[in-house]
């Protein structure tokens, strides 16, 4: 297996994130509304850099598409969880930048950071931050709410991934229900709408042998409150020459909760699971005409093959079978 380390910068068309440098004291001073000559901003940046050195992760500085530094997403290690904080300069589009930055950071965290709960705390009246957190997939866990020095805090936690070599009976039921719902909603996971539970169960149960012999793992995304949010499989190729590759299969999220970053979190979990198996190159396929190529391109995939008319969705409705790949 290659010794792959977590990337230290994350870049999209709209924003980029990087670890702090001394110059970022200027930004911190602005966010705190104090002069940059005050000690505190430089101390904060030094603390962030020490955290990076000690843990290999920490606060990210957020830059917009024009290269302006507009805020930070902090990650701080605690004994049994990782705290995330977020702050962007006020102004038009600030909340949108914050949401994009947080979405990227939580996906990266799920893929690379120690397997600990990731939590954010929000004052009950801070609707904007709560909205940003929820749009990145975090879920309010009332049991974790608390009061510090008279201030009330609500705690939201990121869904977590379970990478498993078997499917427990309760999980099987939830997966089966979701798979049938995804088919009926037009999802492209091996069936056409209206497929019966028995037909789906046969394919789901077919994974049991592959899980048992270690060639495949099941990756499930779960809410901190216990519900299944999505799942998929990492199926290693068989054969000595291709054992460093795997195919990602049956990628799906709960149709009732789309657009809350669960797809991104699931992809992060699948990549984590694949790396843990020693996989270095992943492939996947999708049906043409679903727009899914754009979704996967965001996660580093490139189209490497297309079989014209290779998927028959219904008589007279043939779609291309499209193959994508990326290295891990
Ligand atoms: C593909 C899938 C896993 C994405 O999950 P999700 O929960 O919607 O994911 P996220 O919230 O992280 O991402 C949503 C983003 O991806 C885009 N996206 C999701 N599905 C898309 C599709 N079919 N076509 C184009 N874009 C899509 C959304 O437009 C959204 O973009 P935005 O952030 O700019 O608004 C989910 O839509 C799904 O389960 N689909 C049905 C099953 C399926 O077809 N799986 C693919 C098998 S190859």
Short mmCIF file of N, CA, C and O and ligand atoms in Angstrom, two decimals, residues 103 135 182 186-189 229 248-255 257-267 284-287 290-296 298-299, ligand 1:
data_model
loop_
_atom_site.label_atom_id
_atom_site.label_comp_id
_atom_site.label_asym_id
_atom_site.label_seq_id
_atom_site.Cartn_x
_atom_site.Cartn_y
_atom_site.Cartn_z
N UNK A 103 -18.92 22.46 4.40
CA UNK A 103 -19.20 21.20 3.67
C UNK A 103 -17.90 20.50 3.28
O UNK A 103 -17.77 19.30 3.42
N UNK A 135 -26.78 22.48 6.80
CA UNK A 135 -26.62 22.27 5.35
C UNK A 135 -25.36 21.45 5.05
O UNK A 135 -25.22 20.90 3.98
N UNK A 182 -35.15 4.30 -3.05
CA UNK A 182 -34.28 4.96 -4.03
C UNK A 182 -34.65 4.51 -5.44
O UNK A 182 -34.76 5.32 -6.36
N UNK A 186 -36.45 6.72 -8.80
CA UNK A 186 -35.72 6.85 -10.07
C UNK A 186 -34.21 6.74 -9.92
O UNK A 186 -33.48 7.02 -10.86
N UNK A 187 -33.73 6.36 -8.75
CA UNK A 187 -32.28 6.23 -8.52
C UNK A 187 -31.68 5.13 -9.38
O UNK A 187 -32.36 4.16 -9.74
N UNK A 188 -30.40 5.32 -9.70
CA UNK A 188 -29.73 4.40 -10.64
C UNK A 188 -28.87 3.40 -9.89
O UNK A 188 -27.66 3.49 -9.89
N UNK A 189 -29.51 2.48 -9.18
CA UNK A 189 -28.75 1.52 -8.39
C UNK A 189 -29.16 0.09 -8.72
O UNK A 189 -29.47 -0.73 -7.85
N UNK A 229 -28.49 6.90 6.89
CA UNK A 229 -28.63 8.03 5.96
C UNK A 229 -28.20 7.68 4.55
O UNK A 229 -28.55 8.37 3.59
N UNK A 248 -16.71 1.05 -6.68
CA UNK A 248 -17.70 1.52 -5.70
C UNK A 248 -19.08 1.21 -6.26
O UNK A 248 -19.38 1.55 -7.40
N UNK A 249 -19.91 0.56 -5.44
CA UNK A 249 -21.20 0.07 -5.95
C UNK A 249 -22.37 0.51 -5.08
O UNK A 249 -22.25 0.62 -3.86
N UNK A 250 -23.52 0.69 -5.72
CA UNK A 250 -24.81 0.92 -5.03
C UNK A 250 -24.77 2.16 -4.15
O UNK A 250 -25.32 2.15 -3.04
N UNK A 251 -24.13 3.21 -4.62
CA UNK A 251 -24.00 4.43 -3.82
C UNK A 251 -25.38 5.10 -3.72
O UNK A 251 -25.95 5.48 -4.73
N UNK A 252 -25.90 5.24 -2.51
CA UNK A 252 -27.22 5.87 -2.38
C UNK A 252 -27.40 6.55 -1.03
O UNK A 252 -26.82 6.13 -0.03
N UNK A 253 -28.20 7.63 -1.05
CA UNK A 253 -28.56 8.31 0.20
C UNK A 253 -30.09 8.36 0.31
O UNK A 253 -30.80 8.18 -0.68
N UNK A 254 -30.57 8.61 1.51
CA UNK A 254 -32.01 8.67 1.78
C UNK A 254 -32.65 9.76 0.91
O UNK A 254 -32.30 10.93 1.02
N UNK A 255 -33.61 9.37 0.02
CA UNK A 255 -34.21 10.37 -0.87
C UNK A 255 -34.90 11.50 -0.11
O UNK A 255 -35.03 12.61 -0.64
N UNK A 257 -33.79 13.14 2.32
CA UNK A 257 -32.85 14.11 2.92
C UNK A 257 -31.77 14.52 1.95
O UNK A 257 -30.63 14.78 2.35
N UNK A 258 -32.08 14.58 0.67
CA UNK A 258 -31.07 14.95 -0.32
C UNK A 258 -30.65 16.41 -0.15
O UNK A 258 -31.42 17.21 0.34
N UNK A 259 -29.45 16.70 -0.62
CA UNK A 259 -28.99 18.08 -0.63
C UNK A 259 -28.47 18.55 0.72
O UNK A 259 -28.26 19.74 0.92
N UNK A 260 -28.26 17.63 1.66
CA UNK A 260 -27.69 18.05 2.94
C UNK A 260 -26.29 17.44 3.11
O UNK A 260 -25.89 17.08 4.22
N UNK A 261 -25.59 17.33 1.99
CA UNK A 261 -24.17 16.94 2.02
C UNK A 261 -23.96 15.45 2.30
O UNK A 261 -22.83 15.01 2.46
N UNK A 262 -25.04 14.67 2.36
CA UNK A 262 -24.86 13.25 2.69
C UNK A 262 -24.11 12.51 1.59
O UNK A 262 -23.36 11.58 1.86
N UNK A 263 -24.34 12.92 0.33
CA UNK A 263 -23.61 12.28 -0.77
C UNK A 263 -22.10 12.50 -0.60
O UNK A 263 -21.29 11.58 -0.77
N UNK A 264 -21.73 13.73 -0.24
CA UNK A 264 -20.31 14.06 -0.04
C UNK A 264 -19.74 13.23 1.12
O UNK A 264 -18.62 12.70 1.03
N UNK A 265 -20.51 13.12 2.19
CA UNK A 265 -20.03 12.38 3.37
C UNK A 265 -19.90 10.90 3.03
O UNK A 265 -18.94 10.23 3.45
N UNK A 266 -20.85 10.39 2.27
CA UNK A 266 -20.79 8.98 1.89
C UNK A 266 -19.57 8.71 1.00
O UNK A 266 -18.85 7.71 1.18
N UNK A 267 -19.32 9.60 0.04
CA UNK A 267 -18.13 9.43 -0.81
C UNK A 267 -16.86 9.44 0.04
O UNK A 267 -15.94 8.65 -0.17
N UNK A 284 -16.10 3.53 -10.75
CA UNK A 284 -17.54 3.40 -10.52
C UNK A 284 -18.23 3.57 -11.87
O UNK A 284 -17.62 4.06 -12.82
N UNK A 285 -19.47 3.16 -11.96
CA UNK A 285 -20.19 3.41 -13.20
C UNK A 285 -21.56 3.97 -12.91
O UNK A 285 -22.09 3.80 -11.82
N UNK A 286 -22.07 4.71 -13.88
CA UNK A 286 -23.41 5.29 -13.71
C UNK A 286 -24.12 5.29 -15.05
O UNK A 286 -23.48 5.14 -16.10
N UNK A 287 -25.45 5.45 -15.01
CA UNK A 287 -26.21 5.51 -16.26
C UNK A 287 -26.20 6.94 -16.79
O UNK A 287 -26.46 7.88 -16.04
N UNK A 290 -28.36 10.91 -16.24
CA UNK A 290 -28.80 11.14 -14.85
C UNK A 290 -28.10 12.35 -14.23
O UNK A 290 -28.45 12.74 -13.11
N UNK A 291 -27.12 12.92 -14.91
CA UNK A 291 -26.39 14.06 -14.34
C UNK A 291 -25.36 13.66 -13.30
O UNK A 291 -24.69 14.51 -12.71
N UNK A 292 -25.22 12.35 -13.08
CA UNK A 292 -24.34 11.92 -11.99
C UNK A 292 -22.86 12.16 -12.28
O UNK A 292 -22.05 12.23 -11.35
N UNK A 293 -22.50 12.31 -13.57
CA UNK A 293 -21.11 12.58 -13.91
C UNK A 293 -20.60 13.84 -13.22
O UNK A 293 -19.48 13.88 -12.71
N UNK A 294 -21.46 14.87 -13.16
CA UNK A 294 -21.07 16.12 -12.50
C UNK A 294 -20.84 15.90 -11.01
O UNK A 294 -19.92 16.45 -10.42
N UNK A 295 -21.73 15.12 -10.43
CA UNK A 295 -21.60 14.83 -8.99
C UNK A 295 -20.25 14.16 -8.71
O UNK A 295 -19.51 14.60 -7.83
N UNK A 296 -19.91 13.14 -9.48
CA UNK A 296 -18.66 12.42 -9.21
C UNK A 296 -17.42 13.23 -9.59
O UNK A 296 -16.36 13.05 -8.98
N UNK A 298 -16.92 16.22 -8.98
CA UNK A 298 -16.58 16.99 -7.77
C UNK A 298 -15.67 16.23 -6.83
O UNK A 298 -14.96 16.83 -6.03
N UNK A 299 -15.79 14.91 -6.87
CA UNK A 299 -14.99 14.11 -5.93
C UNK A 299 -13.77 13.50 -6.62
O UNK A 299 -13.25 12.48 -6.19
C1 LIG B 1 -26.10 10.53 -5.95
C2 LIG B 1 -26.51 10.69 -4.50
C3 LIG B 1 -25.83 9.62 -3.67
C4 LIG B 1 -26.09 12.10 -3.99
O1 LIG B 1 -26.51 12.23 -2.65
P1 LIG B 1 -27.08 13.62 -2.03
O2 LIG B 1 -27.53 13.24 -0.66
O3 LIG B 1 -28.05 14.25 -2.94
O4 LIG B 1 -25.72 14.41 -2.01
P2 LIG B 1 -25.23 15.85 -1.52
O5 LIG B 1 -26.22 16.57 -0.72
O6 LIG B 1 -23.88 15.65 -0.95
O7 LIG B 1 -24.94 16.53 -2.90
C5 LIG B 1 -25.92 17.10 -3.56
C6 LIG B 1 -25.28 17.83 -4.74
O8 LIG B 1 -25.01 16.87 -5.74
C7 LIG B 1 -25.83 17.15 -6.86
N1 LIG B 1 -26.43 15.91 -7.35
C8 LIG B 1 -26.91 14.90 -6.64
N2 LIG B 1 -27.45 13.98 -7.46
C9 LIG B 1 -27.28 14.45 -8.70
C10 LIG B 1 -27.64 13.98 -9.97
N3 LIG B 1 -28.28 12.86 -10.16
N4 LIG B 1 -27.32 14.74 -11.01
C11 LIG B 1 -26.68 15.93 -10.87
N5 LIG B 1 -26.34 16.43 -9.69
C12 LIG B 1 -26.63 15.68 -8.62
C13 LIG B 1 -26.92 18.04 -6.34
O9 LIG B 1 -27.42 18.87 -7.36
C14 LIG B 1 -26.26 18.83 -5.26
O10 LIG B 1 -25.56 19.93 -5.80
P3 LIG B 1 -25.46 21.36 -5.03
O11 LIG B 1 -24.67 21.07 -3.79
O12 LIG B 1 -24.75 22.22 -6.00
O13 LIG B 1 -26.86 21.76 -4.73
C15 LIG B 1 -28.04 10.63 -4.34
O14 LIG B 1 -28.63 11.60 -5.15
C16 LIG B 1 -28.64 9.27 -4.64
O15 LIG B 1 -28.72 8.41 -3.76
N6 LIG B 1 -29.18 9.08 -5.85
C17 LIG B 1 -29.93 7.90 -6.20
C18 LIG B 1 -29.07 6.70 -6.35
C19 LIG B 1 -28.09 6.85 -7.46
O16 LIG B 1 -28.44 7.17 -8.57
N7 LIG B 1 -26.83 6.59 -7.13
C20 LIG B 1 -25.77 6.65 -8.09
C21 LIG B 1 -25.36 5.27 -8.51
S1 LIG B 1 -24.06 5.41 -9.70
#
